[in-house]
Amino acid sequence: MNANGTWQGTLASSNTHESVTLLLAGPVARCTAWHTALQADARFRVTSLATDAQDARAKLSAHPEILLLDAALFAGPGPLVDFLTAVEGAVYVLLPPQATPSEVEGVRQVEMVKGVFTGDINLLELAGRMYADALALRQKRAGGLDAVWNRPTGGSGPVGLRVITVWNQMGGVGKTTISTNLAYEAARRGFPTLLIGLGAPDDLPLILGLKPSPNITSWWTNSSPDGLRLSIQKVDTLDVIAGFPDVLSEAQAMSTPVEAPNSIPNLIKTAAHYAGYAVVVVDAPPTSLAANAISVSNTLVLVARPSLEGVMRTVEAYRTISERLAGEHRIPSNAVHVVLNRMGDRLAAEEWHRAASSMLGRSFPPIIAQIPDEAAIGHAQDQRRVPLAASDGFARALKPLADQLLQINSAPGIASSPKKTINLGIVKLKV
Ligand SMILES: Nc1ncnc2c1ncn2[C@@H]1O[C@H](COP(=O)(O)OP(=O)(O)O)[C@@H](O)[C@H]1O
Ligand SMILES: [Mg+2]
């Protein structure tokens, strides 16, 4: 997450009652003026500011719902139109006063451009239209998913979104147990939550009592919010997309380019941006497919055994994301958490953490929960019940993890905290 809140833009959930996300792009003075004008308007949330063309292009990756752009950032109509064709949100463009009618028309022709102005924009007048356009786009993209959403009951709902990958490079450590129960708890707390399995054959149908299909392969045949809906099964209020039915389908996913519409990153992005989930939890396998999930997550939970071998494997997993996959994901180091699973007579949490820090050569991410080794956990899964409901000890132990990750309004990097400094390079804005 960088200081200007790009993260927040990426992560905005898309419930209709929430403010719409806005990218302001223009010279510093223009951004400052626009920002001041929009700040007090609860319908909008300025998630990023860009003061040059390259920066604006980079910040489109956060999928702002509205782009308010001063064309002065571009050398001329050609580069401007090129840029505009890449925008997915509603765009309002301010052209210089000397723009010719044909230049104005050229910009107006771009699909997502909803308004073109010359000289100045009266934001007070425009705000209502921008908001209506953004909501209309939101609704269009949600594609009628309302029927399966688990909307939070009451309250204003979360303003941020968690995409949580639960992972380690080891099998059998408790990834599935932790991810299913964390997701179940998120749904129980009222967050619209989607759990995605990536195993092959996936354990989720087995332990959650689901049918073999639909599953993630349904998404391949229809890679749209509708296709996503058709892939879902429900466990109480939790939506679940079960993983691969066999290794052949897993192999097919592995050979799918990440940019393809039916890729796993795109499935997760569709859930996050267009389907209205506030929490997406991915039960990631030890295979290379985990990178697909990590690349679009903002939170990582490493599940580890409380043994020296567990330390070694987990340090290795952390190095993978902090070194080898650096630049290929946007998980800040303070959004990596360790869960020690099956505590017993092996290493105590402090010993584990000390060993991990010493092996890594710097402080290892914190241990956020310690789950006891309890026969009731396995028994519940054998009976296709969620252990949370079957074991108080397990529920108590998992609580710190859920509390930390589901404080969505104040989560680091996702917060819309009352005072935050936006660094524009030249000026600093308090928002
Ligand atoms: N805390 C625990 N106490 C007892 N059994 C556990 C615990 N956590 C996981 N298990 C059992 O260990 C096995 C592996 O757990 P699982 O969550 O499937 O691991 P992974 O997904 O990492 O392969 C399962 O049979 C599960 O029931
Ligand atoms: Mg598993």
Short mmCIF file of C-alpha atoms and ligand atoms in Angstrom, two decimals:
data_model
loop_
_atom_site.label_atom_id
_atom_site.label_comp_id
_atom_site.label_asym_id
_atom_site.label_seq_id
_atom_site.Cartn_x
_atom_site.Cartn_y
_atom_site.Cartn_z
CA MET A 1 0.00 0.00 0.00
CA ASN A 2 1.42 3.36 -0.83
CA ALA A 3 0.62 6.51 1.07
CA ASN A 4 -1.98 7.79 -1.33
CA GLY A 5 -4.45 5.01 -0.80
CA THR A 6 -4.27 3.15 -4.13
CA TRP A 7 -4.92 -0.04 -2.25
CA GLN A 8 -8.15 1.31 -0.99
CA GLY A 9 -9.37 1.87 -4.50
CA THR A 10 -8.62 -1.68 -5.49
CA LEU A 11 -10.40 -2.99 -2.53
CA ALA A 12 -13.57 -1.04 -2.44
CA SER A 13 -16.49 -3.37 -2.15
CA SER A 14 -19.40 -2.66 -4.36
CA ASN A 15 -22.55 -2.65 -2.31
CA THR A 16 -24.88 -0.03 -3.68
CA HIS A 17 -25.20 1.91 -0.45
CA GLU A 18 -21.49 2.60 -0.27
CA SER A 19 -19.64 5.63 -1.49
CA VAL A 20 -18.17 5.40 -4.97
CA THR A 21 -14.41 5.42 -5.46
CA LEU A 22 -12.80 8.23 -7.34
CA LEU A 23 -9.43 8.82 -8.94
CA LEU A 24 -8.50 12.45 -9.43
CA ALA A 25 -5.89 13.10 -12.09
CA GLY A 26 -4.50 16.48 -12.99
CA PRO A 27 -1.94 19.09 -12.03
CA VAL A 28 -1.49 19.40 -8.28
CA ALA A 29 -3.53 22.59 -7.94
CA ARG A 30 -6.46 21.06 -9.83
CA CYS A 31 -6.38 17.84 -7.79
CA THR A 32 -6.27 19.85 -4.61
CA ALA A 33 -9.26 21.97 -5.61
CA TRP A 34 -11.31 18.95 -6.72
CA HIS A 35 -10.35 17.04 -3.65
CA THR A 36 -11.44 19.88 -1.38
CA ALA A 37 -14.76 20.14 -3.22
CA LEU A 38 -15.50 16.43 -2.93
CA GLN A 39 -14.15 15.79 0.52
CA ALA A 40 -17.30 16.62 2.43
CA ASP A 41 -19.56 14.69 0.06
CA ALA A 42 -20.27 11.28 1.59
CA ARG A 43 -21.28 9.86 -1.77
CA PHE A 44 -17.66 9.90 -2.88
CA ARG A 45 -14.41 8.49 -1.65
CA VAL A 46 -11.28 9.85 -3.28
CA THR A 47 -9.03 6.81 -3.24
CA SER A 48 -6.13 8.10 -5.31
CA LEU A 49 -4.64 11.21 -6.83
CA ALA A 50 -2.35 11.22 -9.83
CA THR A 51 -0.36 14.21 -10.93
CA ASP A 52 1.20 12.87 -14.12
CA ALA A 53 0.06 10.66 -16.97
CA GLN A 54 2.15 7.66 -16.04
CA ASP A 55 0.96 7.76 -12.47
CA ALA A 56 -2.65 8.03 -13.66
CA ARG A 57 -2.18 4.98 -15.86
CA ALA A 58 -0.70 2.99 -12.96
CA LYS A 59 -3.57 3.98 -10.69
CA LEU A 60 -6.18 2.68 -13.09
CA SER A 61 -5.20 -0.76 -11.88
CA ALA A 62 -7.12 0.08 -8.72
CA HIS A 63 -10.32 0.18 -10.83
CA PRO A 64 -11.69 3.51 -9.61
CA GLU A 65 -15.41 3.80 -10.29
CA ILE A 66 -14.99 7.38 -11.43
CA LEU A 67 -12.06 9.15 -13.04
CA LEU A 68 -12.06 12.92 -12.98
CA LEU A 69 -9.32 13.99 -15.32
CA ASP A 70 -7.68 17.27 -16.28
CA ALA A 71 -6.36 16.60 -19.79
CA ALA A 72 -3.45 18.98 -19.13
CA LEU A 73 -1.56 15.84 -18.01
CA PHE A 74 -1.40 14.69 -21.64
CA ALA A 75 0.69 16.05 -24.48
CA GLY A 76 -2.26 16.11 -26.89
CA PRO A 77 -5.53 14.50 -27.96
CA GLY A 78 -3.80 11.32 -29.27
CA PRO A 79 -2.19 10.17 -26.01
CA LEU A 80 -5.29 11.34 -24.12
CA VAL A 81 -7.68 9.18 -26.14
CA ASP A 82 -5.27 6.24 -25.93
CA PHE A 83 -5.30 6.53 -22.19
CA LEU A 84 -9.06 6.93 -21.96
CA THR A 85 -9.77 3.73 -23.84
CA ALA A 86 -8.14 1.79 -20.99
CA VAL A 87 -10.45 3.20 -18.31
CA GLU A 88 -13.19 0.96 -16.89
CA GLY A 89 -14.95 3.48 -14.70
CA ALA A 90 -17.05 6.51 -15.65
CA VAL A 91 -14.81 9.31 -16.93
CA TYR A 92 -15.27 13.09 -16.86
CA VAL A 93 -12.66 15.03 -18.76
CA LEU A 94 -11.68 18.64 -18.49
CA LEU A 95 -10.10 19.88 -21.73
CA PRO A 96 -8.13 23.12 -22.08
CA PRO A 97 -10.21 26.15 -23.23
CA GLN A 98 -8.50 26.10 -26.63
CA ALA A 99 -9.70 22.55 -27.47
CA THR A 100 -11.38 22.44 -30.87
CA PRO A 101 -14.92 21.08 -31.35
CA SER A 102 -13.52 18.05 -33.19
CA GLU A 103 -11.12 17.35 -30.30
CA VAL A 104 -14.03 17.58 -27.87
CA GLU A 105 -16.01 15.22 -30.05
CA GLY A 106 -13.09 12.76 -30.31
CA VAL A 107 -12.90 12.50 -26.54
CA ARG A 108 -16.67 12.26 -26.18
CA GLN A 109 -16.68 9.22 -28.49
CA VAL A 110 -14.62 7.12 -26.05
CA GLU A 111 -16.88 4.52 -24.51
CA MET A 112 -16.49 5.28 -20.80
CA VAL A 113 -16.44 9.06 -21.19
CA LYS A 114 -19.62 10.41 -19.63
CA GLY A 115 -18.80 14.09 -19.72
CA VAL A 116 -16.43 16.46 -21.51
CA PHE A 117 -15.90 20.03 -20.37
CA THR A 118 -13.70 22.86 -21.47
CA GLY A 119 -12.19 25.54 -19.28
CA ASP A 120 -13.66 24.45 -15.95
CA ILE A 121 -15.98 21.95 -14.27
CA ASN A 122 -18.69 22.91 -11.83
CA LEU A 123 -18.37 19.97 -9.47
CA LEU A 124 -21.41 20.95 -7.45
CA GLU A 125 -23.50 20.58 -10.55
CA LEU A 126 -21.73 17.49 -11.84
CA ALA A 127 -21.58 15.50 -8.58
CA GLY A 128 -25.13 14.14 -8.77
CA ARG A 129 -24.63 12.89 -12.31
CA MET A 130 -21.26 11.29 -11.52
CA TYR A 131 -22.77 9.44 -8.60
CA ALA A 132 -25.75 8.21 -10.62
CA ASP A 133 -23.48 7.07 -13.49
CA ALA A 134 -21.19 5.17 -11.09
CA LEU A 135 -24.09 3.42 -9.39
CA ALA A 136 -25.59 2.46 -12.74
CA LEU A 137 -22.26 0.93 -13.79
CA ARG A 138 -21.98 -0.89 -10.50
CA GLN A 139 -25.40 -2.39 -10.95
CA LYS A 140 -24.70 -3.36 -14.51
CA ARG A 141 -21.51 -5.14 -13.49
CA ALA A 142 -23.09 -6.93 -10.56
CA GLY A 143 -25.24 -8.59 -13.23
CA GLY A 144 -28.15 -9.53 -11.03
CA LEU A 145 -26.16 -11.31 -8.34
CA ASP A 146 -28.45 -10.03 -5.61
CA ALA A 147 -30.19 -13.34 -5.19
CA VAL A 148 -27.11 -15.09 -3.85
CA TRP A 149 -25.44 -12.28 -1.96
CA ASN A 150 -25.27 -12.65 1.75
CA ARG A 151 -25.79 -9.04 2.52
CA PRO A 152 -24.83 -7.83 5.99
CA THR A 153 -27.83 -7.31 8.16
CA GLY A 154 -28.28 -3.71 9.21
CA GLY A 155 -25.53 -1.15 9.72
CA SER A 156 -23.80 0.64 6.93
CA GLY A 157 -21.73 -2.41 5.99
CA PRO A 158 -18.01 -2.68 5.46
CA VAL A 159 -16.21 -0.06 3.43
CA GLY A 160 -13.16 -2.09 2.58
CA LEU A 161 -12.53 -5.52 1.30
CA ARG A 162 -10.31 -8.35 2.39
CA VAL A 163 -8.95 -10.84 -0.06
CA ILE A 164 -7.29 -13.37 2.20
CA THR A 165 -5.07 -16.17 0.96
CA VAL A 166 -4.58 -18.93 3.51
CA TRP A 167 -1.44 -20.75 2.58
CA ASN A 168 1.75 -22.61 3.30
CA GLN A 169 3.97 -24.66 1.05
CA MET A 170 3.11 -27.72 3.12
CA GLY A 171 0.13 -30.05 3.00
CA GLY A 172 -1.70 -31.23 6.10
CA VAL A 173 -0.88 -28.21 8.28
CA GLY A 174 -4.47 -26.98 8.61
CA LYS A 175 -4.92 -24.53 5.71
CA THR A 176 -8.32 -25.93 4.81
CA THR A 177 -9.40 -26.08 8.43
CA ILE A 178 -8.40 -22.46 9.09
CA SER A 179 -9.70 -21.02 5.81
CA THR A 180 -13.11 -22.69 6.01
CA ASN A 181 -13.67 -21.63 9.59
CA LEU A 182 -12.38 -18.10 9.09
CA ALA A 183 -14.71 -17.68 6.12
CA TYR A 184 -17.61 -19.23 8.01
CA GLU A 185 -17.00 -16.83 10.89
CA ALA A 186 -16.82 -13.83 8.54
CA ALA A 187 -20.19 -14.78 7.04
CA ARG A 188 -21.61 -15.38 10.51
CA ARG A 189 -20.55 -11.85 11.48
CA GLY A 190 -22.59 -10.50 8.60
CA PHE A 191 -19.95 -9.89 5.93
CA PRO A 192 -20.85 -11.07 2.44
CA THR A 193 -18.15 -13.75 2.20
CA LEU A 194 -16.92 -16.08 -0.50
CA LEU A 195 -14.67 -19.07 0.19
CA ILE A 196 -12.77 -20.44 -2.80
CA GLY A 197 -11.04 -23.83 -2.78
CA LEU A 198 -8.12 -24.55 -5.11
CA GLY A 199 -7.35 -28.15 -4.13
CA ALA A 200 -7.42 -31.12 -6.52
CA PRO A 201 -9.45 -33.07 -5.72
CA ASP A 202 -10.68 -30.37 -3.39
CA ASP A 203 -11.51 -31.11 0.24
CA LEU A 204 -14.24 -28.49 0.56
CA PRO A 205 -17.13 -30.61 -0.78
CA LEU A 206 -16.09 -33.42 1.54
CA ILE A 207 -15.76 -31.53 4.79
CA LEU A 208 -18.51 -28.98 4.18
CA GLY A 209 -21.06 -31.50 2.95
CA LEU A 210 -21.33 -29.94 -0.53
CA LYS A 211 -22.16 -31.60 -3.80
CA PRO A 212 -19.29 -32.31 -6.23
CA SER A 213 -20.63 -29.66 -8.55
CA PRO A 214 -21.02 -26.83 -9.28
CA ASN A 215 -17.41 -26.04 -8.62
CA ILE A 216 -14.64 -23.83 -9.93
CA THR A 217 -14.83 -25.46 -13.37
CA SER A 218 -18.30 -23.97 -13.85
CA TRP A 219 -16.56 -20.60 -13.93
CA TRP A 220 -14.53 -21.62 -16.97
CA THR A 221 -17.56 -22.06 -19.13
CA ASN A 222 -19.01 -18.72 -18.07
CA SER A 223 -16.41 -16.22 -16.82
CA SER A 224 -18.76 -13.43 -15.80
CA PRO A 225 -20.46 -12.40 -12.57
CA ASP A 226 -23.27 -14.70 -13.72
CA GLY A 227 -20.85 -17.59 -14.16
CA LEU A 228 -19.50 -16.89 -10.71
CA ARG A 229 -23.00 -17.13 -9.29
CA LEU A 230 -23.53 -20.46 -11.04
CA SER A 231 -20.36 -21.86 -9.40
CA ILE A 232 -21.52 -21.18 -5.87
CA GLN A 233 -22.85 -23.53 -3.21
CA LYS A 234 -23.91 -22.37 0.22
CA VAL A 235 -23.04 -23.38 3.77
CA ASP A 236 -25.51 -21.44 5.90
CA THR A 237 -24.75 -17.80 5.04
CA LEU A 238 -21.35 -18.57 3.50
CA ASP A 239 -20.92 -18.76 -0.28
CA VAL A 240 -18.44 -21.41 -1.41
CA ILE A 241 -16.80 -22.20 -4.72
CA ALA A 242 -15.37 -25.70 -4.41
CA GLY A 243 -12.01 -26.39 -6.06
CA PHE A 244 -11.02 -28.81 -8.78
CA PRO A 245 -12.80 -32.17 -8.97
CA ASP A 246 -9.62 -33.86 -10.25
CA VAL A 247 -6.01 -33.26 -11.24
CA LEU A 248 -6.87 -32.92 -14.91
CA SER A 249 -8.98 -29.85 -14.32
CA GLU A 250 -6.26 -28.51 -12.02
CA ALA A 251 -3.73 -28.95 -14.83
CA GLN A 252 -6.00 -27.03 -17.13
CA ALA A 253 -6.14 -24.15 -14.64
CA MET A 254 -2.38 -24.20 -14.29
CA SER A 255 -1.96 -23.77 -18.02
CA THR A 256 -4.44 -20.89 -18.21
CA PRO A 257 -2.65 -17.54 -18.62
CA VAL A 258 -3.35 -15.22 -15.71
CA GLU A 259 -4.70 -12.55 -18.07
CA ALA A 260 -7.30 -14.93 -19.53
CA PRO A 261 -10.90 -14.09 -18.58
CA ASN A 262 -11.34 -17.55 -17.06
CA SER A 263 -8.15 -17.41 -14.96
CA ILE A 264 -8.20 -17.78 -11.19
CA PRO A 265 -6.96 -14.23 -10.56
CA ASN A 266 -9.85 -13.01 -12.66
CA LEU A 267 -12.32 -15.14 -10.72
CA ILE A 268 -11.09 -13.57 -7.50
CA LYS A 269 -11.14 -10.07 -8.99
CA THR A 270 -14.67 -10.60 -10.27
CA ALA A 271 -15.77 -11.66 -6.78
CA ALA A 272 -14.03 -8.67 -5.26
CA HIS A 273 -14.96 -5.91 -7.69
CA TYR A 274 -18.24 -6.89 -9.25
CA ALA A 275 -19.98 -9.43 -7.06
CA GLY A 276 -20.21 -7.45 -3.84
CA TYR A 277 -18.23 -9.65 -1.47
CA ALA A 278 -16.61 -7.89 1.46
CA VAL A 279 -14.44 -10.89 2.30
CA VAL A 280 -12.95 -13.41 -0.08
CA VAL A 281 -10.99 -16.27 1.49
CA VAL A 282 -8.89 -18.55 -0.70
CA ASP A 283 -7.78 -21.95 0.56
CA ALA A 284 -4.56 -22.01 -1.44
CA PRO A 285 -2.73 -25.26 -2.22
CA PRO A 286 1.01 -25.91 -1.87
CA THR A 287 1.23 -25.96 -5.69
CA SER A 288 2.15 -23.08 -7.98
CA LEU A 289 -1.55 -22.21 -8.27
CA ALA A 290 -1.16 -20.43 -4.93
CA ALA A 291 0.65 -17.62 -6.77
CA ASN A 292 -2.59 -17.00 -8.69
CA ALA A 293 -4.38 -16.30 -5.43
CA ILE A 294 -1.51 -14.36 -3.85
CA SER A 295 -1.25 -12.04 -6.84
CA VAL A 296 -4.72 -10.61 -6.17
CA SER A 297 -4.84 -10.84 -2.36
CA ASN A 298 -4.20 -8.12 0.18
CA THR A 299 -3.85 -10.37 3.21
CA LEU A 300 -1.94 -13.59 3.80
CA VAL A 301 -2.44 -16.10 6.56
CA LEU A 302 0.39 -18.61 6.91
CA VAL A 303 -0.74 -21.73 8.75
CA ALA A 304 2.13 -23.53 10.45
CA ARG A 305 2.92 -26.47 12.63
CA PRO A 306 4.52 -25.60 15.98
CA SER A 307 7.66 -27.60 15.17
CA LEU A 308 11.14 -26.74 13.88
CA GLU A 309 10.20 -28.22 10.53
CA GLY A 310 7.13 -25.95 10.59
CA VAL A 311 9.41 -22.96 11.22
CA MET A 312 11.61 -23.88 8.28
CA ARG A 313 8.78 -24.41 5.83
CA THR A 314 6.99 -21.26 6.90
CA VAL A 315 10.10 -19.08 6.65
CA GLU A 316 10.53 -20.52 3.16
CA ALA A 317 6.90 -19.69 2.31
CA TYR A 318 7.34 -16.15 3.62
CA ARG A 319 10.53 -15.71 1.59
CA THR A 320 8.61 -16.82 -1.46
CA ILE A 321 6.16 -13.99 -1.12
CA SER A 322 8.52 -11.34 0.22
CA GLU A 323 11.41 -12.06 -2.16
CA ARG A 324 10.63 -14.34 -5.09
CA LEU A 325 7.11 -13.04 -5.72
CA ALA A 326 7.97 -9.46 -4.70
CA GLY A 327 6.36 -7.09 -7.18
CA GLU A 328 3.82 -9.71 -8.22
CA HIS A 329 1.43 -9.10 -5.37
CA ARG A 330 0.35 -6.25 -3.15
CA ILE A 331 0.31 -7.82 0.28
CA PRO A 332 1.97 -5.38 2.65
CA SER A 333 4.29 -6.95 5.22
CA ASN A 334 1.94 -5.94 8.03
CA ALA A 335 -0.87 -7.96 6.41
CA VAL A 336 0.94 -11.27 6.80
CA HIS A 337 -0.16 -13.27 9.85
CA VAL A 338 0.88 -16.61 11.25
CA VAL A 339 -1.52 -19.14 12.74
CA LEU A 340 0.10 -21.96 14.68
CA ASN A 341 -2.10 -25.00 14.35
CA ARG A 342 -2.18 -28.13 16.52
CA MET A 343 -0.41 -26.66 19.53
CA GLY A 344 0.65 -29.36 21.92
CA ASP A 345 3.95 -30.45 23.32
CA ARG A 346 6.12 -29.10 20.49
CA LEU A 347 7.40 -25.52 20.28
CA ALA A 348 5.72 -22.77 22.29
CA ALA A 349 4.66 -19.71 20.30
CA GLU A 350 7.54 -17.55 21.59
CA GLU A 351 10.11 -20.23 20.72
CA TRP A 352 8.59 -20.67 17.29
CA HIS A 353 8.66 -16.96 16.58
CA ARG A 354 12.21 -16.55 17.84
CA ALA A 355 13.40 -19.42 15.64
CA ALA A 356 11.56 -18.02 12.61
CA SER A 357 12.99 -14.53 13.10
CA SER A 358 16.47 -15.88 13.50
CA MET A 359 16.17 -18.04 10.38
CA LEU A 360 14.77 -15.11 8.38
CA GLY A 361 17.34 -12.66 9.70
CA ARG A 362 14.72 -10.12 10.72
CA SER A 363 11.51 -10.06 12.71
CA PHE A 364 9.04 -12.62 11.40
CA PRO A 365 5.36 -11.64 10.98
CA PRO A 366 3.43 -12.07 14.21
CA ILE A 367 1.64 -15.18 15.41
CA ILE A 368 -1.93 -14.11 15.56
CA ALA A 369 -3.65 -17.28 16.75
CA GLN A 370 -2.71 -20.58 18.39
CA ILE A 371 -5.09 -23.41 17.64
CA PRO A 372 -5.08 -26.41 19.99
CA ASP A 373 -4.75 -29.95 18.73
CA GLU A 374 -8.25 -31.19 19.39
CA ALA A 375 -9.85 -34.42 18.24
CA ALA A 376 -13.21 -32.61 18.05
CA ILE A 377 -11.92 -30.61 15.08
CA GLY A 378 -11.29 -33.65 12.91
CA HIS A 379 -14.46 -35.36 14.15
CA ALA A 380 -16.57 -32.38 13.14
CA GLN A 381 -15.05 -32.41 9.65
CA ASP A 382 -15.64 -36.15 9.36
CA GLN A 383 -19.29 -35.44 10.08
CA ARG A 384 -19.27 -32.62 7.53
CA ARG A 385 -19.78 -30.03 10.21
CA VAL A 386 -17.87 -26.80 10.66
CA PRO A 387 -15.57 -27.23 13.70
CA LEU A 388 -16.37 -23.72 14.88
CA ALA A 389 -19.83 -24.89 15.79
CA ALA A 390 -18.56 -28.10 17.38
CA SER A 391 -15.70 -26.96 19.58
CA ASP A 392 -15.67 -23.99 21.93
CA GLY A 393 -11.91 -24.34 22.33
CA PHE A 394 -11.42 -24.05 18.59
CA ALA A 395 -13.82 -21.10 18.31
CA ARG A 396 -11.99 -19.27 21.12
CA ALA A 397 -8.60 -19.91 19.57
CA LEU A 398 -9.68 -18.71 16.14
CA LYS A 399 -11.26 -15.52 17.46
CA PRO A 400 -8.11 -13.32 17.49
CA LEU A 401 -7.56 -14.11 13.81
CA ALA A 402 -11.14 -13.27 12.88
CA ASP A 403 -11.11 -10.13 15.06
CA GLN A 404 -7.95 -8.83 13.42
CA LEU A 405 -8.84 -9.62 9.82
CA LEU A 406 -12.47 -8.64 9.99
CA GLN A 407 -11.97 -5.20 11.48
CA ILE A 408 -12.52 -4.08 7.98
CA ASN A 409 -13.15 -0.44 8.66
CA SER A 410 -9.87 0.05 10.43
CA ALA A 411 -7.67 -2.50 8.73
CA PRO A 412 -4.23 -1.18 7.83
CA GLY A 413 -4.09 -0.08 4.25
CA ILE A 414 -7.81 -0.32 3.77
CA ALA A 415 -8.85 2.13 6.39
CA SER A 416 -10.79 5.24 5.71
CA SER A 417 -9.37 6.66 8.89
CA PRO A 418 -10.48 10.17 9.74
CA LYS A 419 -7.02 11.69 9.34
CA LYS A 420 -4.58 10.43 6.80
CA THR A 421 -1.89 12.26 4.94
CA ILE A 422 -1.88 12.01 1.19
CA ASN A 423 1.56 12.72 -0.17
CA LEU A 424 1.35 14.44 -3.51
CA GLY A 425 5.05 15.02 -3.65
CA ILE A 426 4.66 18.76 -3.44
CA VAL A 427 1.69 19.32 -1.18
CA LYS A 428 0.34 17.15 1.60
CA LEU A 429 -3.37 16.79 1.97
CA LYS A 430 -5.16 15.74 5.09
CA VAL A 431 -8.11 13.56 4.32
N1 LIG B 1 -6.16 -28.12 15.31
C1 LIG B 1 -6.41 -29.36 14.88
N2 LIG B 1 -6.65 -30.38 15.73
C2 LIG B 1 -6.89 -31.61 15.28
N3 LIG B 1 -6.92 -31.96 14.00
C3 LIG B 1 -6.67 -31.00 13.08
C4 LIG B 1 -6.43 -29.66 13.46
N4 LIG B 1 -6.23 -28.93 12.35
C5 LIG B 1 -6.36 -29.76 11.31
N5 LIG B 1 -6.62 -31.02 11.75
C6 LIG B 1 -6.77 -32.21 10.92
O1 LIG B 1 -5.59 -32.36 10.14
C7 LIG B 1 -5.88 -32.78 8.83
C8 LIG B 1 -5.26 -31.80 7.84
O2 LIG B 1 -5.88 -30.52 8.00
P1 LIG B 1 -6.24 -29.61 6.74
O3 LIG B 1 -6.91 -28.42 7.27
O4 LIG B 1 -6.96 -30.41 5.73
O5 LIG B 1 -4.77 -29.26 6.23
P2 LIG B 1 -4.28 -28.69 4.81
O6 LIG B 1 -5.43 -28.01 4.18
O7 LIG B 1 -3.17 -27.76 5.18
O8 LIG B 1 -3.80 -29.85 4.03
C9 LIG B 1 -7.39 -32.86 8.73
O9 LIG B 1 -7.77 -34.21 8.89
C10 LIG B 1 -7.88 -32.04 9.91
O10 LIG B 1 -9.08 -32.55 10.44
MG MG B 2 -6.22 -28.46 2.25
#
